[in-house]
Amino acid sequence: MDIVGNVLPQVLKDEATEDKGEMARLQSFVGAIAVADLVKTTLGPKGMDKILKPTGPGQEMSHITVTNDGATILRSMYVENPAAKILIEISKTQDEEVGDGTTTVAVLAGELLREGEKLIQKRIHPQHVIAGWRIARDVALKRLREISTENDINSQEFHDDLVKIARTTLSSKLITSDRDYFADLCVNAVLRLKGSSNLDYIQIIKLPGGTIRDSYLDDGFILKKQITIGCKTRIENAKILVANTAMDYDKIKIYGTKVKVNSMDKVAEIEAAEKEKMKHKVDKILKYQPTVFVNRQLIYNYPEQLLADAGITVIEHADFEGMERVAAATGAEILSTFDAPERSEQILGHCDLIEEIMIGEEKMIKFSGCKKNEACTIVLRGASTHILDEVDRSIHDALCVLITTVKNRRVVWGGGNSEMQMAAACEEEAKKVQGKQAFAIEAFGRALRQIPTIICDNGGYDSAELIQNFKVELQKGNLTYGLNMTDGTIGNMSELGVKECLRVKEQALLAASEAAELIMRVDNIVKCAPRKRERA
Ligand code: ADP
Ligand code: MG
């Protein structure tokens, strides 16, 4: 023993350290559970918000974020513990994959590890725990899929479901009181996409001022740009050419190119040649016979004038996103060469009306009656940028979930219903399995049940009593029951209209159990020494 103890420290070089066995596992558990506990209080419709405050030089108070979104909180955390990092990572992935359930996934993983720690203290080997968890996960997943329902995409029921899902997602956020209003708004925006899953087509414009109730979904599409001065600002029946091309003829000035010439005449000649080239390009564009020309890049005076003289309204410097959206909304193709004027009919975008409008104090361009109605704009108003940012995040969550639901169409009851049913499935399974795994399966169920427990606790209700009543209701066969968070009772979710998207729950279950398993497997943390620079 002594010999080993003396030899081992020399295996690793100076500064590299190693935590082994129990210590390593404990460190990982503590780190992951601490992170989960941090976001725990934000879970559910009565969850609390957190203020995130940056530190360090140059960070002002104005950069604070007030949020309830698990992913946002975790993303801005700076941690050293590797297990904590894993939890942060799964929350991020959840956000990117489905948009919601970001707190749930971290909390569930944390609770699994808490249960796991107890099992290890009972001298159950991690491999047995993992084996049990895997069985439990599959059982839970099976039950989750069984209890989900599907509606026809065009039916009224499906539309109602979408509104309910949006409301559930929004209910934990800042705008609880306005959630019906925003739920409708989000559903309408997503239905406009007609099955496309590209969130880019829904543009969100944030303008401080007014109240959040002044926010609205604009029928048309709004571009946060201005029409070049001197052009018509109202165009009916517009034919739009969308381009991404250089319209700057005097390259010599712009790039400071050096050209050696013998006389000023030569300079003028070069300029004239450049001008001629530009004119040629404009002529080619004119052949398409557009009435509006939208370019991603700047348009210089001379070409601008040529276009304006031809009676074309010019919109320049529409950034990349803006240009893509205009193209999507109006059904235009984005051009960078102009050699096929005969296809002009297909290439040009159409819309009934383009006009300059004022929102708040800002001038913008509105495209109404677009040929393809895919793109749309949500204009958010609110008293401060902090509120606007949080509303934006909430709406983003809702839009993501709705898009996922439109794709997947399966829904489950919210209010802890799915977690309780999955927990029940685990309990039933534990009774059938022989060996130590059974403990792990039971533990998995307990971890799942923690989600509704925490939601209750966060509302200030007596979770022990409520969860017991909840169990009884499910046992009685009231399978649509869940937490009524307004009254602090157990209620029928179909009356309260609390629904959730199956994909969100599926993803949370899979990601949390995978992360917990990963952390459970750790028995060694090796800190690598920083690589030293070689002395020359
Ligand atoms: P996440 O970031 O994981 O989405 P939330 O704070 O949004 O976390 O909380 C989601 C949980 O709150 C879900 O389990 C959902 O069922 C529950 N929930 C949301 N709205 C309600 C409601 N009105 N009544 C009961 N439970 C709700
Ligand atoms: Mg949520």
PDB file of C-alpha atoms and ligand atoms in Angstrom, residues 100-101 169 172-173, ligand 2:
ATOM      1  CA  ASP A 100     -38.757  24.943 -23.743  1.00  0.00           C
ATOM      2  CA  GLY A 101     -38.242  22.685 -20.755  1.00  0.00           C
ATOM      3  CA  THR A 169     -45.135  27.897 -22.011  1.00  0.00           C
ATOM      4  CA  SER A 172     -44.032  30.888 -16.210  1.00  0.00           C
ATOM      5  CA  LYS A 173     -42.688  34.035 -17.732  1.00  0.00           C
TER       6      LYS A 173
HETATM    7 MG    MG B   2     -41.316  26.708 -19.926  1.00  0.00          MG
END
